[in-house]
XYZ file of C-alpha atoms in Angstrom:
405
model
C -12.034 -64.384 -160.751
C -8.444 -63.579 -159.793
C -6.724 -66.558 -158.172
C -6.284 -65.842 -154.453
C -3.254 -68.134 -154.260
C -1.595 -66.188 -157.076
C -2.307 -62.902 -155.336
C -0.775 -64.090 -152.064
C 2.228 -65.543 -153.866
C 2.939 -62.160 -155.446
C 2.344 -60.346 -152.162
C 4.926 -62.609 -150.512
C 7.311 -62.135 -153.434
C 6.958 -58.339 -153.310
C 7.503 -58.160 -149.557
C 10.454 -60.556 -149.750
C 12.025 -58.436 -152.510
C 11.504 -55.287 -150.437
C 13.103 -57.037 -147.468
C 16.155 -58.003 -149.502
C 16.527 -54.504 -150.978
C 16.322 -52.746 -147.629
C 18.593 -55.304 -145.970
C 21.239 -54.725 -148.632
C 21.003 -50.971 -148.000
C 21.246 -51.400 -144.221
C 24.066 -53.939 -144.258
C 25.966 -51.994 -146.906
C 25.875 -48.726 -144.970
C 26.690 -50.540 -141.715
C 29.725 -52.301 -143.162
C 30.901 -49.106 -144.827
C 30.779 -47.017 -141.662
C 32.443 -49.743 -139.573
C 35.289 -49.904 -142.099
C 35.472 -46.103 -142.234
C 35.510 -45.773 -138.459
C 38.258 -48.356 -138.024
C 40.354 -46.853 -140.807
C 40.457 -43.272 -139.542
C 43.906 -41.723 -139.176
C 45.213 -38.949 -136.987
C 46.939 -35.938 -138.514
C 48.397 -32.706 -137.181
C 46.078 -30.460 -139.167
C 42.785 -31.927 -137.923
C 40.249 -29.315 -136.780
C 39.515 -29.043 -133.072
C 37.298 -31.915 -131.935
C 38.020 -34.077 -134.982
C 38.913 -37.668 -134.105
C 40.406 -38.762 -137.418
C 40.178 -38.570 -141.180
C 40.430 -40.741 -144.252
C 40.842 -40.220 -147.976
C 38.875 -42.535 -150.265
C 38.510 -42.925 -154.005
C 35.396 -44.220 -155.705
C 33.517 -43.668 -158.928
C 36.205 -41.498 -160.441
C 36.404 -39.054 -157.555
C 38.205 -38.501 -154.249
C 36.469 -38.147 -150.892
C 37.941 -36.513 -147.791
C 36.076 -37.675 -144.688
C 36.514 -36.536 -141.093
C 34.910 -37.871 -137.945
C 34.111 -35.853 -134.831
C 34.118 -38.143 -131.828
C 31.368 -36.240 -130.031
C 30.245 -33.459 -132.376
C 31.594 -30.445 -134.288
C 31.420 -27.005 -132.723
C 28.428 -25.994 -134.794
C 25.514 -27.801 -136.331
C 26.227 -28.618 -140.011
C 23.851 -27.115 -142.535
C 23.333 -30.453 -144.282
C 23.151 -33.589 -142.146
C 22.265 -37.033 -143.518
C 20.722 -39.560 -141.134
C 21.051 -43.305 -141.696
C 17.990 -44.877 -140.133
C 15.292 -45.836 -142.613
C 17.360 -48.716 -143.980
C 17.187 -50.368 -140.569
C 13.519 -49.599 -139.952
C 12.373 -50.770 -143.382
C 14.378 -53.974 -143.104
C 12.759 -54.908 -139.801
C 9.249 -53.911 -140.877
C 9.446 -55.870 -144.140
C 10.983 -58.829 -142.288
C 8.156 -58.825 -139.765
C 5.679 -58.633 -142.636
C 7.267 -61.797 -144.062
C 7.034 -63.464 -140.648
C 3.333 -62.599 -140.580
C 2.594 -63.709 -144.149
C 4.505 -66.982 -144.061
C 4.677 -68.151 -140.453
C 1.573 -66.648 -138.870
C -0.902 -67.034 -141.725
C 0.702 -70.382 -142.617
C 1.249 -71.478 -139.035
C -0.277 -74.946 -139.498
C 2.354 -75.785 -142.076
C 5.417 -73.712 -141.205
C 5.254 -72.684 -137.539
C 3.629 -75.355 -135.378
C 4.382 -79.072 -135.411
C 2.362 -81.082 -132.831
C 5.116 -83.693 -132.736
C 7.542 -81.054 -131.431
C 5.160 -79.099 -129.193
C 1.432 -79.806 -129.070
C 0.289 -76.188 -128.991
C -2.426 -74.253 -130.784
C -1.605 -71.866 -133.600
C -2.486 -68.827 -131.501
C -0.159 -70.049 -128.761
C 2.698 -70.388 -131.236
C 2.124 -66.837 -132.485
C 2.011 -65.467 -128.926
C 5.276 -67.258 -128.100
C 6.807 -65.820 -131.261
C 5.815 -62.237 -130.469
C 6.697 -62.513 -126.776
C 10.145 -63.909 -127.537
C 10.975 -61.027 -129.884
C 9.843 -58.366 -127.427
C 11.289 -60.158 -124.397
C 14.633 -60.663 -126.104
C 15.043 -56.932 -126.618
C 14.058 -56.132 -123.018
C 16.575 -58.605 -121.577
C 19.338 -57.437 -123.904
C 18.690 -53.750 -123.293
C 18.574 -54.263 -119.525
C 21.927 -56.067 -119.595
C 23.523 -53.334 -121.694
C 22.338 -50.632 -119.302
C 23.396 -52.548 -116.186
C 26.815 -52.409 -114.541
C 27.456 -55.838 -116.036
C 27.338 -54.205 -119.464
C 30.202 -51.842 -118.624
C 32.586 -54.599 -119.704
C 31.728 -55.150 -123.354
C 33.670 -58.401 -123.709
C 31.928 -59.916 -120.705
C 28.604 -58.685 -122.011
C 29.095 -60.194 -125.476
C 29.997 -63.589 -123.986
C 26.754 -63.581 -121.998
C 24.795 -62.469 -125.055
C 26.223 -65.402 -126.977
C 25.075 -67.779 -124.218
C 21.592 -66.248 -124.448
C 21.559 -66.781 -128.219
C 22.525 -70.451 -127.773
C 19.731 -70.916 -125.233
C 17.254 -69.240 -127.583
C 18.411 -71.426 -130.472
C 17.720 -74.542 -128.412
C 14.466 -73.170 -127.037
C 13.018 -72.296 -130.433
C 13.663 -75.847 -131.699
C 11.664 -77.203 -128.760
C 8.602 -75.183 -129.764
C 8.599 -74.565 -133.525
C 9.391 -76.481 -136.686
C 13.092 -76.543 -137.569
C 12.532 -74.057 -140.379
C 10.600 -71.653 -138.128
C 13.096 -72.061 -135.288
C 16.048 -70.766 -137.310
C 13.996 -67.983 -138.889
C 12.861 -66.905 -135.435
C 16.416 -66.922 -134.127
C 17.273 -64.589 -137.005
C 14.235 -62.410 -136.234
C 15.166 -62.389 -132.529
C 18.641 -61.124 -133.377
C 17.455 -58.676 -136.049
C 14.924 -57.211 -133.618
C 17.748 -56.421 -131.201
C 19.777 -54.862 -134.008
C 16.980 -52.682 -135.359
C 15.829 -51.679 -131.876
C 19.405 -50.614 -131.161
C 19.093 -48.129 -134.009
C 15.534 -47.011 -133.256
C 15.620 -46.855 -129.440
C 19.261 -46.150 -128.594
C 21.498 -44.919 -131.390
C 19.102 -42.457 -133.022
C 17.703 -40.958 -129.772
C 21.256 -40.466 -128.489
C 22.220 -38.760 -131.719
C 19.183 -36.475 -131.447
C 20.310 -35.431 -127.962
C 23.698 -34.461 -129.375
C 22.089 -32.531 -132.238
C 19.770 -30.712 -129.812
C 22.764 -29.708 -127.690
C 24.535 -28.343 -130.747
C 21.514 -26.310 -131.793
C 21.164 -24.949 -128.255
C 24.848 -24.047 -128.091
C 25.625 -26.603 -125.367
C 28.612 -28.941 -125.339
C 27.323 -32.512 -126.014
C 27.987 -35.190 -123.415
C 30.381 -37.850 -124.843
C 28.516 -40.645 -123.027
C 25.858 -40.704 -125.744
C 28.418 -41.485 -128.416
C 29.968 -44.189 -126.222
C 26.627 -45.921 -125.739
C 25.818 -45.761 -129.447
C 29.262 -47.152 -130.268
C 28.677 -50.197 -128.070
C 25.355 -50.995 -129.736
C 26.841 -50.439 -133.190
C 29.629 -52.908 -132.385
C 27.074 -55.531 -131.404
C 25.197 -54.981 -134.649
C 28.451 -55.352 -136.566
C 29.110 -58.841 -135.216
C 25.506 -60.002 -135.491
C 24.948 -59.077 -139.134
C 26.483 -62.108 -140.866
C 24.730 -64.720 -138.679
C 21.397 -62.980 -139.293
C 21.935 -63.223 -143.052
C 22.634 -66.966 -142.723
C 19.554 -67.524 -140.574
C 17.290 -65.586 -142.930
C 18.467 -67.773 -145.820
C 18.346 -71.009 -143.806
C 14.783 -71.876 -144.886
C 16.245 -72.784 -148.297
C 18.648 -75.342 -146.811
C 17.187 -78.362 -144.978
C 20.702 -79.445 -144.022
C 20.650 -76.443 -141.681
C 17.081 -76.297 -140.379
C 16.068 -79.988 -140.539
C 19.151 -81.396 -138.866
C 18.842 -83.050 -135.482
C 21.366 -80.484 -134.253
C 19.937 -77.415 -135.966
C 20.186 -75.348 -132.781
C 23.882 -76.193 -132.437
C 24.505 -75.396 -136.102
C 22.924 -71.966 -135.578
C 25.071 -71.441 -132.482
C 28.255 -72.171 -134.424
C 27.154 -69.809 -137.195
C 27.254 -66.981 -134.660
C 30.882 -67.882 -133.905
C 31.673 -67.824 -137.629
C 30.169 -64.355 -137.788
C 32.612 -63.268 -135.091
C 35.681 -64.789 -136.771
C 34.870 -63.352 -140.191
C 34.096 -59.878 -138.878
C 37.210 -59.929 -136.665
C 39.346 -60.481 -139.742
C 37.851 -57.592 -141.688
C 37.694 -55.295 -138.658
C 41.399 -55.950 -138.007
C 42.276 -55.269 -141.628
C 40.258 -52.044 -141.734
C 41.901 -50.883 -138.501
C 45.340 -51.767 -139.925
C 45.861 -53.965 -136.862
C 47.478 -56.875 -138.665
C 46.341 -59.711 -140.888
C 44.743 -62.354 -138.620
C 44.523 -65.131 -141.209
C 44.022 -67.632 -138.373
C 40.378 -66.506 -138.340
C 39.834 -68.168 -141.725
C 41.219 -71.449 -140.431
C 38.850 -71.268 -137.467
C 35.978 -70.412 -139.811
C 36.743 -73.395 -142.043
C 36.932 -75.708 -139.018
C 33.588 -74.415 -137.767
C 32.033 -75.007 -141.195
C 33.395 -78.558 -141.258
C 31.870 -79.199 -137.847
C 28.561 -77.751 -139.070
C 28.664 -79.979 -142.152
C 29.278 -83.012 -139.944
C 26.435 -82.082 -137.596
C 24.061 -81.698 -140.539
C 24.464 -85.385 -141.397
C 22.875 -86.428 -138.104
C 19.472 -88.173 -138.431
C 16.891 -85.891 -140.007
C 13.714 -84.905 -138.237
C 10.863 -87.311 -138.928
C 8.315 -85.520 -136.833
C 5.634 -84.854 -139.403
C 2.349 -85.985 -137.973
C 0.982 -88.674 -140.251
C -2.117 -89.408 -138.189
C -3.649 -85.949 -138.039
C -3.899 -83.093 -140.494
C -4.585 -79.416 -140.158
C -8.154 -78.458 -141.099
C -6.964 -76.974 -144.392
C -4.898 -80.037 -145.293
C -7.832 -82.290 -144.412
C -9.941 -80.367 -146.934
C -7.427 -81.054 -149.689
C -7.193 -84.727 -148.726
C -10.979 -85.047 -149.060
C -11.281 -82.908 -152.205
C -12.356 -84.385 -155.566
C -9.405 -85.565 -157.614
C -7.053 -86.092 -154.676
C -6.494 -89.758 -155.525
C -5.317 -88.818 -159.029
C -3.091 -86.024 -157.709
C -1.661 -88.424 -155.139
C -0.655 -90.822 -157.909
C 0.772 -87.998 -160.053
C 2.922 -86.692 -157.204
C 4.162 -90.152 -156.297
C 5.114 -90.799 -159.901
C 6.626 -87.415 -160.756
C 7.886 -85.912 -157.484
C 8.546 -88.434 -154.729
C 11.762 -89.779 -156.235
C 13.375 -86.572 -154.918
C 10.948 -85.490 -152.218
C 11.452 -88.506 -149.976
C 13.102 -89.424 -146.705
C 15.624 -91.343 -148.823
C 15.595 -89.882 -152.369
C 16.604 -92.279 -155.117
C 17.272 -89.688 -157.833
C 20.991 -89.550 -158.581
C 22.704 -86.629 -156.897
C 19.812 -85.873 -154.521
C 20.775 -86.894 -150.991
C 18.055 -85.054 -149.043
C 14.543 -83.963 -149.899
C 14.794 -80.454 -151.427
C 13.858 -77.835 -148.795
C 12.953 -80.715 -146.485
C 9.673 -81.305 -148.348
C 8.649 -84.975 -148.424
C 5.821 -86.167 -150.675
C 5.498 -89.876 -149.962
C 2.198 -90.200 -148.104
C -1.311 -88.821 -148.624
C -0.895 -86.715 -145.471
C 2.324 -85.145 -146.688
C 0.871 -84.407 -150.129
C -2.287 -82.815 -148.699
C -0.187 -80.688 -146.338
C 1.868 -79.365 -149.258
C -1.153 -78.601 -151.469
C -0.351 -74.920 -151.955
C 3.258 -75.523 -152.949
C 2.324 -78.389 -155.276
C -0.240 -76.122 -156.942
C 2.155 -73.178 -157.326
C 5.198 -75.172 -158.444
C 3.651 -77.945 -160.557
C 0.169 -76.759 -161.475
C 0.181 -73.023 -161.906
C 3.791 -72.972 -163.160
C 6.279 -75.458 -164.564
C 8.880 -74.863 -161.868
C 8.674 -78.473 -160.722
C 9.853 -81.000 -161.627
C 13.019 -79.052 -162.599
C 13.486 -79.158 -166.363
C 10.497 -81.523 -166.251
C 12.945 -84.405 -165.762
C 10.146 -86.754 -164.687
C 8.062 -85.830 -167.762
C 4.970 -84.466 -166.031
C 2.245 -84.106 -168.671
C 0.152 -80.945 -169.242
C -3.032 -82.833 -168.385
C -1.489 -83.888 -165.073
C -0.763 -80.265 -164.257
C -4.370 -79.447 -165.146
C -5.565 -82.095 -162.695
C -3.454 -80.548 -159.941
C -4.967 -77.128 -160.667
C -8.531 -78.494 -160.698
C -7.947 -80.332 -157.405
C -6.522 -77.275 -155.655
C -9.201 -74.900 -156.938
C -11.974 -77.250 -155.823
C -11.132 -76.244 -152.251
C -10.563 -72.518 -152.866
């Protein structure tokens, strides 16, 4: 019979790979068009309605690109739309949220020592926060307050800080940062799906009908595109944060995430200024380095020790009571806990990798799936088999895990 755990592992791997591929496509096209837009130049021979042009060289050829601020006089015969990169990135990201944090909510989403809520409540909070975040953001953008983009972006940053703190009061540190990334990415993708693309369709419809397009639609789309530009880099950090316990398991993880958003602004400001030929603001790199130093300092604050040792999820309780658990417990303590501990004693390891601690029976039972995948089914752990785990010990781990499946 095909191993269900193997199947799910490959499903997660496939969806994660799809998410990375589509995100690269979306971010790449976004960065390219921002750079192109900022680098446009005026010239005397521009056609009527053209805002600027740029010559580029790539792949052995030259490209001559012109931008029409509202629209050309007539509808082009061939028009390429950039939209599916955004949609596929969000859909695959939500699929990952479902596979990892909803189906694995007992382990990755809900921690009773942070908030004593049921799994279904955690999932409802997750979904409501994503939808509610977009509604609040969109309402602000459409209000008179949103007419001043600088003022609006300052308020949006305050909202992101509040959300960062709020998520850490409800979810595990790992889930909190992932959700902050999903919260932001939902706004970005919804900008494309609900604002930018519909506005562009209005302009296209006007062209086809022979009407002069209203420039307000381009102005609105430009505002949303600018927001997406500054949010991209922080989202990338947050989506990778689950690999780095120094980010998600720090006592000040919400503050670290907040500072990452500021680093996204400083980095993008530098490149945007360079693309627009508006100087060389090297001071942004100094600010970025200072912010990173502050983040590094914050990450050394006391680590979370909120794992509930007294109670286990129903699934973890099954593994703790399964035949062979005592042997697996001893194997893990002897081969894994020198690194996966609150205070690792393996040279060069200062924090438990990925925040996973394997020092107590409760912790080991809670990590059954990962122990099986990394040390039973494969030889991924211990790395390079530095603790000399024997083949028969791996077999015992497999037999223990499968006795529950």
